[in-house]
Tab-separated table of C-alpha atoms in Angstrom:
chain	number	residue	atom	x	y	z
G	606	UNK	CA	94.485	107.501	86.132
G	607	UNK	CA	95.701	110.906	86.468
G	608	UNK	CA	96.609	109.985	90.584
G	609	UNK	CA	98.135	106.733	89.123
G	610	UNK	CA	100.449	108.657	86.808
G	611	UNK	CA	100.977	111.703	89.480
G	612	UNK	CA	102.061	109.093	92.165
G	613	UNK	CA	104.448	107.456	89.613
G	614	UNK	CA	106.040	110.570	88.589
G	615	UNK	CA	106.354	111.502	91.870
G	616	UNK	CA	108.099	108.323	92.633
G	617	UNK	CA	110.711	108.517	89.523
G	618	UNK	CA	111.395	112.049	91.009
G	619	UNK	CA	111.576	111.090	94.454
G	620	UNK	CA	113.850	107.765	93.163
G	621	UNK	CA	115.909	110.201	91.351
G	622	UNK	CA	116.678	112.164	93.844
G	623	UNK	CA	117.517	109.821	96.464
G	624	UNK	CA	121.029	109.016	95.214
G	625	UNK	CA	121.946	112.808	96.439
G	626	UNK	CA	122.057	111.240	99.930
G	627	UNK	CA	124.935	109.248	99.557
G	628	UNK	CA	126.562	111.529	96.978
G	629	UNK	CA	125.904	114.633	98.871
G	630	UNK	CA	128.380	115.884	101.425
G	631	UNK	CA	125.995	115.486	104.166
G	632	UNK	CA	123.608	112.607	104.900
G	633	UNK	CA	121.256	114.902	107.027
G	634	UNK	CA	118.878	116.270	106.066
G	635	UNK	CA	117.354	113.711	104.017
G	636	UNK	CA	116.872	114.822	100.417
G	637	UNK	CA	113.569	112.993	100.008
G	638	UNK	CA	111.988	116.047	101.917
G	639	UNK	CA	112.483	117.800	98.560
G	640	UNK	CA	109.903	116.179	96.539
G	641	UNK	CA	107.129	116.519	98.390
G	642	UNK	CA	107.853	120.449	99.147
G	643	UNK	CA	107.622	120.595	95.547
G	644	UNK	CA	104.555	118.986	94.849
G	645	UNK	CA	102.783	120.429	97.950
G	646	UNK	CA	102.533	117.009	99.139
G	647	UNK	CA	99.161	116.236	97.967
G	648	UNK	CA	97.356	114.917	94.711
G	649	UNK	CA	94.469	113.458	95.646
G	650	UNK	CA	93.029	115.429	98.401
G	651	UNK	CA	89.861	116.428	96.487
G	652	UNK	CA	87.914	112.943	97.285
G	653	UNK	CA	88.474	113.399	101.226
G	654	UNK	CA	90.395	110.621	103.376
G	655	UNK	CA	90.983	107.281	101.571
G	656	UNK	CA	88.218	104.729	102.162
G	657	UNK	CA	89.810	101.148	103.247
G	658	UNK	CA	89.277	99.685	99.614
G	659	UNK	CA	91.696	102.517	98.842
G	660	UNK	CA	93.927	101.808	101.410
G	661	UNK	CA	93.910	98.124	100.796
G	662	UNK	CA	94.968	98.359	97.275
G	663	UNK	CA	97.485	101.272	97.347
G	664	UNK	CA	99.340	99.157	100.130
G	665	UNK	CA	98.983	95.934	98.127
G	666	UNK	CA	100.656	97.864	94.952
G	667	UNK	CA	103.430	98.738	97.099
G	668	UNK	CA	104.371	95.243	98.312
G	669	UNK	CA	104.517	94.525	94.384
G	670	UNK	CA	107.562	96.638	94.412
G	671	UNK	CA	109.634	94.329	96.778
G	672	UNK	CA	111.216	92.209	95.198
G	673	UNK	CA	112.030	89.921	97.814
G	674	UNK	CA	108.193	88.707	97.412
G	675	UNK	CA	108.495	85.717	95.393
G	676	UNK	CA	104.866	85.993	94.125
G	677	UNK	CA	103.373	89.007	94.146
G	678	UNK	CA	100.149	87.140	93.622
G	679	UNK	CA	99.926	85.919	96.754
G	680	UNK	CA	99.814	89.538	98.276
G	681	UNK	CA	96.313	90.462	99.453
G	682	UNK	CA	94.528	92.197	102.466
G	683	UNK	CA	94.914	89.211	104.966
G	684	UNK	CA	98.787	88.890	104.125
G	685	UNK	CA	101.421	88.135	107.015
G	686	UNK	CA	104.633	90.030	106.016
G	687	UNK	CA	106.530	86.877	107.588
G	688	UNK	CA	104.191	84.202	107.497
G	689	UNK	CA	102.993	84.616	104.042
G	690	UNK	CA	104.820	86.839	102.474
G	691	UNK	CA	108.480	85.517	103.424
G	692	UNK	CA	109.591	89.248	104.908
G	693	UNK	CA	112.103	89.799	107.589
G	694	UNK	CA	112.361	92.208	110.354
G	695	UNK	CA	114.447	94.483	108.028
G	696	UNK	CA	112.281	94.090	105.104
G	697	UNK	CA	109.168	94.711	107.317
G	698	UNK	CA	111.255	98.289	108.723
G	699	UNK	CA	111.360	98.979	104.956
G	700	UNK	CA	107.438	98.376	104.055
G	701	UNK	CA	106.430	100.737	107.230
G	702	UNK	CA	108.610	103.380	106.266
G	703	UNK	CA	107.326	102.656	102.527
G	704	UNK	CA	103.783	103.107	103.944
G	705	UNK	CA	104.628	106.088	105.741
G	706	UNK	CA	105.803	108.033	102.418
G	707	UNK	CA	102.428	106.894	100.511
G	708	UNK	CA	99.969	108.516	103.000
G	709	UNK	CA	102.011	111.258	103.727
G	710	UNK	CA	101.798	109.865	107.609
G	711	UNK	CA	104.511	109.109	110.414
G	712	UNK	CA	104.209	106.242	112.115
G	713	UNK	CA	105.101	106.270	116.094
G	714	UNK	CA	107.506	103.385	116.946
G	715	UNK	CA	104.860	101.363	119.312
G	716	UNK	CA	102.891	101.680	116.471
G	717	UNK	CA	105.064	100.579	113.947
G	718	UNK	CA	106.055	97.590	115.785
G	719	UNK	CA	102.731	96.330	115.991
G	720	UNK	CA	102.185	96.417	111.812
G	721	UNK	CA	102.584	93.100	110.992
G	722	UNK	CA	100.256	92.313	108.141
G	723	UNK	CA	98.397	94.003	105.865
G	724	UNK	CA	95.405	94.028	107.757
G	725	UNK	CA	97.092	95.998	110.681
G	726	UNK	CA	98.086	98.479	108.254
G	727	UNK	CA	95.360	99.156	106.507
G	728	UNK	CA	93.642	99.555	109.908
G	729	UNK	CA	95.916	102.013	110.974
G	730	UNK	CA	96.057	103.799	107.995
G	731	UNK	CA	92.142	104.051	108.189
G	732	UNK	CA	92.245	105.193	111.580
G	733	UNK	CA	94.629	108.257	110.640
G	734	UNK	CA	92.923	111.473	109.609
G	735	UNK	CA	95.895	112.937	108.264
G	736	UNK	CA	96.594	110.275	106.097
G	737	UNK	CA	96.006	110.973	102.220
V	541	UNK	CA	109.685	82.736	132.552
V	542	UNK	CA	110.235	79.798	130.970
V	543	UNK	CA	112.377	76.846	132.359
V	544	UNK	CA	115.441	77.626	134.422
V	545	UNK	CA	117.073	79.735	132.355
V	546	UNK	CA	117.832	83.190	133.552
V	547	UNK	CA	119.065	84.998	130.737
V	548	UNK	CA	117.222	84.266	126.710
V	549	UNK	CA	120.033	84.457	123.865
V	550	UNK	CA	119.594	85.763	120.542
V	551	UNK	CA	121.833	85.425	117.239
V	552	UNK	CA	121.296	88.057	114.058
V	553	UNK	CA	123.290	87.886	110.934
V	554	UNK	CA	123.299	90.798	108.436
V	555	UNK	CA	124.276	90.914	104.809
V	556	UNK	CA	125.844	94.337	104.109
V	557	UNK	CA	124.443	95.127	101.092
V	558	UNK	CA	120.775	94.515	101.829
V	559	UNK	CA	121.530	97.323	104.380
V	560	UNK	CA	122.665	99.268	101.794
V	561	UNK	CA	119.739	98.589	98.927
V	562	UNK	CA	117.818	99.538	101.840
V	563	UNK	CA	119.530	102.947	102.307
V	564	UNK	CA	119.617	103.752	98.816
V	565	UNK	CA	115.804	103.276	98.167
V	566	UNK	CA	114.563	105.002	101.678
V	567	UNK	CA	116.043	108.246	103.473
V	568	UNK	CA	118.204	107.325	105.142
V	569	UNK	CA	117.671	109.770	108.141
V	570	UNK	CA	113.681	107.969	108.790
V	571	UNK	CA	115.456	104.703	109.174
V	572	UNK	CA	118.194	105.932	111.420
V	573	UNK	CA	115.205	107.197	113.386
V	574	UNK	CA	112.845	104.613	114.045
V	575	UNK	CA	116.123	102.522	114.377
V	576	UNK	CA	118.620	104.418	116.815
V	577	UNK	CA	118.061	105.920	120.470
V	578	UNK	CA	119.071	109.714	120.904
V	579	UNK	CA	122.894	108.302	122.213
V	580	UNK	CA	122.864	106.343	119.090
V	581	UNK	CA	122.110	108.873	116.850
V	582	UNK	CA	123.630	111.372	118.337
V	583	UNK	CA	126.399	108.650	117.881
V	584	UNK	CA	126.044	107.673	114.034
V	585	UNK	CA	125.685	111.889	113.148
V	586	UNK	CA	129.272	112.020	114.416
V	587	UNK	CA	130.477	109.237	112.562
V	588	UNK	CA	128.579	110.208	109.385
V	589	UNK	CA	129.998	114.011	109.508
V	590	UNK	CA	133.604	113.153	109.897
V	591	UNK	CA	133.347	110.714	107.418
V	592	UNK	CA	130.731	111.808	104.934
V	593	UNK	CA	129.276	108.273	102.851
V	594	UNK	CA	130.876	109.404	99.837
V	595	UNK	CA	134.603	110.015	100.699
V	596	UNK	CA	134.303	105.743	101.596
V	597	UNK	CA	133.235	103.262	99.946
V	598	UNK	CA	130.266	102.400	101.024
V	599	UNK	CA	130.829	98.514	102.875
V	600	UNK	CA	133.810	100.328	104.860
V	601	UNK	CA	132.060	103.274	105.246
V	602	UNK	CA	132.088	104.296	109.616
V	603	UNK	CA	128.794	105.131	109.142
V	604	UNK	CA	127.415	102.030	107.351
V	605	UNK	CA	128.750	100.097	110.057
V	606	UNK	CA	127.256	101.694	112.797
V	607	UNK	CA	123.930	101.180	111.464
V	608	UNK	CA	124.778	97.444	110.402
V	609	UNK	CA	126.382	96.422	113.627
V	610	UNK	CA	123.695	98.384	115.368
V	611	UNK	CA	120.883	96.383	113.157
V	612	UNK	CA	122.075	93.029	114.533
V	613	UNK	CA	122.717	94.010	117.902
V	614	UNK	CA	119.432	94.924	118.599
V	615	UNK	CA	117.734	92.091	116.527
V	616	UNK	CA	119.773	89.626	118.521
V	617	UNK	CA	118.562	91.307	121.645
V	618	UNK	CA	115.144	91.299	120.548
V	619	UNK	CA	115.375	87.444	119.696
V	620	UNK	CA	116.964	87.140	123.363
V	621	UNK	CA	114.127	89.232	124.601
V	622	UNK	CA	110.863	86.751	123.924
V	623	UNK	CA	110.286	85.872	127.724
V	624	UNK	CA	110.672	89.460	128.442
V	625	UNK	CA	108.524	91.089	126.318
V	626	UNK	CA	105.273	89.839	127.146
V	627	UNK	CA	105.900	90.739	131.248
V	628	UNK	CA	107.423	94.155	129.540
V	629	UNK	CA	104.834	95.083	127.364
V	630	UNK	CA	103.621	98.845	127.894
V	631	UNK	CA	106.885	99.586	127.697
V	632	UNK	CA	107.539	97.943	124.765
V	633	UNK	CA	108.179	100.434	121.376
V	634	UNK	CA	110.588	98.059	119.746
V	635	UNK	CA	114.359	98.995	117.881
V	636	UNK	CA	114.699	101.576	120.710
V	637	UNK	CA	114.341	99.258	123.753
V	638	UNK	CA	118.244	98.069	123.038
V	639	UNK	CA	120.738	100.707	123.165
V	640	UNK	CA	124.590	99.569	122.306
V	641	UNK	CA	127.552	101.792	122.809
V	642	UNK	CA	131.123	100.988	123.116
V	643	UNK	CA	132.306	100.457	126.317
V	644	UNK	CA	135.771	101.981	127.307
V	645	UNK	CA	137.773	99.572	126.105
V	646	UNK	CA	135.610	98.871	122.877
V	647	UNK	CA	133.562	96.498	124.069
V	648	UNK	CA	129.424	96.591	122.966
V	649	UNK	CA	127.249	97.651	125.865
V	650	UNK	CA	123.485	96.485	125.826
V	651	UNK	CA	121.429	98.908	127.691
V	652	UNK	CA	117.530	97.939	128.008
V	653	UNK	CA	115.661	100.760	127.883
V	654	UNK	CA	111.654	101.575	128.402
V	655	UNK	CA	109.512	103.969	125.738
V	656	UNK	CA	110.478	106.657	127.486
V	657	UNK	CA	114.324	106.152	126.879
V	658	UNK	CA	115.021	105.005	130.794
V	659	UNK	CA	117.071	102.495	131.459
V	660	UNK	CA	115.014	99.379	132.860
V	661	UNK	CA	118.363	96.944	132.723
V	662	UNK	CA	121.387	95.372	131.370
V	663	UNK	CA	121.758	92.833	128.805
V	664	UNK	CA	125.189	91.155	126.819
V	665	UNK	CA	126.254	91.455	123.381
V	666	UNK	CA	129.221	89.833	120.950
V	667	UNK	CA	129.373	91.530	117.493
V	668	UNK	CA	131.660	90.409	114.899
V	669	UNK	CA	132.193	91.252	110.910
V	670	UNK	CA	134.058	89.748	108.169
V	671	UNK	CA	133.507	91.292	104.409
V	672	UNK	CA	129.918	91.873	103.837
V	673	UNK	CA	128.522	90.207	106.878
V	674	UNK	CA	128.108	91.109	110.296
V	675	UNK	CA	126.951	88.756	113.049
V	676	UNK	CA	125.765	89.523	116.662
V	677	UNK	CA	125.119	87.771	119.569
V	678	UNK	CA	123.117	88.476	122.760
V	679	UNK	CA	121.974	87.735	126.392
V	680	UNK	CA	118.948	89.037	127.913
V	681	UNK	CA	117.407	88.699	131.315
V	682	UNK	CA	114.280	87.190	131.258
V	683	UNK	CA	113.117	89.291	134.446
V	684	UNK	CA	114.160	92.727	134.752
C-alpha cells in the first residue's frame, strides 16, 4: 500500500512537473530527471528485484492509464499492443518509454523494437537486474 | 523479394496533437532519443534553441514539426521497408535505420542506415502538412 501510494505521489510530482518542459526556456535537459533525484529513485528496493507476478501487474496498471485502450479489461499478460489492444506504433513508443520510467531501466533501441506485447516486456523486464 | 517490384512504398499520416499529448506526458528529450539519429538531433536541438517551444505556439512550433514530419517519414519508410527487413535483420534497431534531412534545395533525403549509424543505402520520401496533419510518403529498395 505504502509502494502503491509512493509510486502515485511520485507520479502527481513527476506529472506536475512535466509542464516545465514546454514552459521552460530550454527543452533540454528534460525536467523529469528532477523527480527521481529527489526521491533517490527507489521505494521498493527492500524486497530485492521484482518477481514476474510483479512485473506483470505493474505493467498491466500502466496500460490502464492509456486511454486510447478502449477496455482496459481486456489488458492482461498475453496482450498484443496492436492486435489486441488497438495501439499504434506511436502509442507503442509511448508504453516503452512508460515502462522504462517504472523500473527505473533504459531500454536499448533493438530492444525496444522488439517489445511488442506484454509478454515481451515482462520478459525483458525480468531479465534486467537493474530494474526495480 | 517479393514480386517484381524493386522498390516497397509506405504512407504515414500524423495528427499533430497526439504528438503533442505525447510530449506533454513523456520527456520529451527520451523520445527525441530513441526517435532521432545524432544528424537529427543534432538537427531538432538547433531548431528547438532558436526557437524555444514556448515563444510558439505549439502546432507551428519549428521544433514540433521536426519531430512530426520526422515521425511520418520514418514510419512511411518503415512500412516501405517490410521486404527489407527480414534480409536486414542484425542490423535492424528500428526509428534510427531512416535518417531524413533536407536536401539543398529543401527537399527530404532518406538515408538507410545500419545500428551502427552507417549508411547501408538510399531510399525516397514526399512529406506534406496542412493544419494539424502531416502526411509522408516513401520508397524503399527492397535489396540494398
Amino acid at each position: 500500500m505504502l509502494r502503491t501510494a509512493l509510486r502515485q505521489s511520485s507520479r502527481l510530482l513527476t506529472s506536475s512537473m512535466r509542464p516545465a518542459v514546454f514552459t521552460g526556456v530550454r527543452v533540454f535537459p528534460s525536467m523529469s530527471v528532477a523527480p527521481q533525484m529527489a526521491f533517490g529513485g527507489r521505494f521498493y528496493s527492500s524486497g530485492g528485484p521484482p518477481s514476474k507476478a510483479d512485473i506483470e501487474g505493474r505493467i498491466v496498471e500502466l496500460l490502464k492509464g492509456f486511454d486510447k485502450i478502449a477496455d482496459p479489461s481486456k489488458i492482461s499478460a498475453t496482450s498484443h499492443f496492436s492486435n489486441d489492444l488497438g495501439l499504434d506504433s506511436l502509442d507503442t513508443v509511448e508504453v516503452v518509454m512508460a515502462i522504462e520510467e517504472e523500473f527505473s531501466v533504459e531500454i536499448p533501441d533493438k530492444e525496444a523494437d522488439a517489445i511488442q506485447s506484454v509478454g515481451q516486456a515482462v520478459d525483458y523486464i525480468a531479465s534486467q537486474p537493474g530494474a526495480v | 523479394m517479393n514480386g517484381a517490384f524493386a522498390h516497397g512504398i509506405g504512407v504515414d499520416i500524423l495528427h499533430l496533437p497526439r504528438l503533442l499529448s505525447l510530449l506533454s506526458r513523456r520527456p520529451i528529450s527520451k523520445f527525441t532519443r530513441r526517435i532521432l539519429t545524432s544528424n537529427e538531433l543534432a538537427e531538432f536541438q538547433r531548431f528547438s534553441s532558436t526557437e524555444p517551444l514556448n515563444h510558439t505556439p505549439a502546432l507551428s512550433n519549428p521544433a514540433i514539426r521536426f519531430l512530426a514530419t520526422r515521425w511520418a517519414a520514418k514510419e512511411a519508410a518503415y512500412k516501405a521497408s517490410t521486404n527489407l527487413i527480414p534480409t536486414t535483420k542484425e542490423q535492424w534497431i528500428g526509428w534510427k535505420n531512416f535518417e531524413i534531412m533536407k536536401g539543398s534545395r529543401g527537399e527530404p533525403l532518406l538515408t538507410i542506415r545500419d545500428g551502427s549509424g552507417e549508411k547501408i543505402g538510399n531510399g525516397q520520401v514526399s512529406i506534406s502538412h496542412d493544419g494539424e496533419y502531416v502526411i509522408a510518403i516513401a520508397m524503399v529498395p527492397q535489396t540494398l
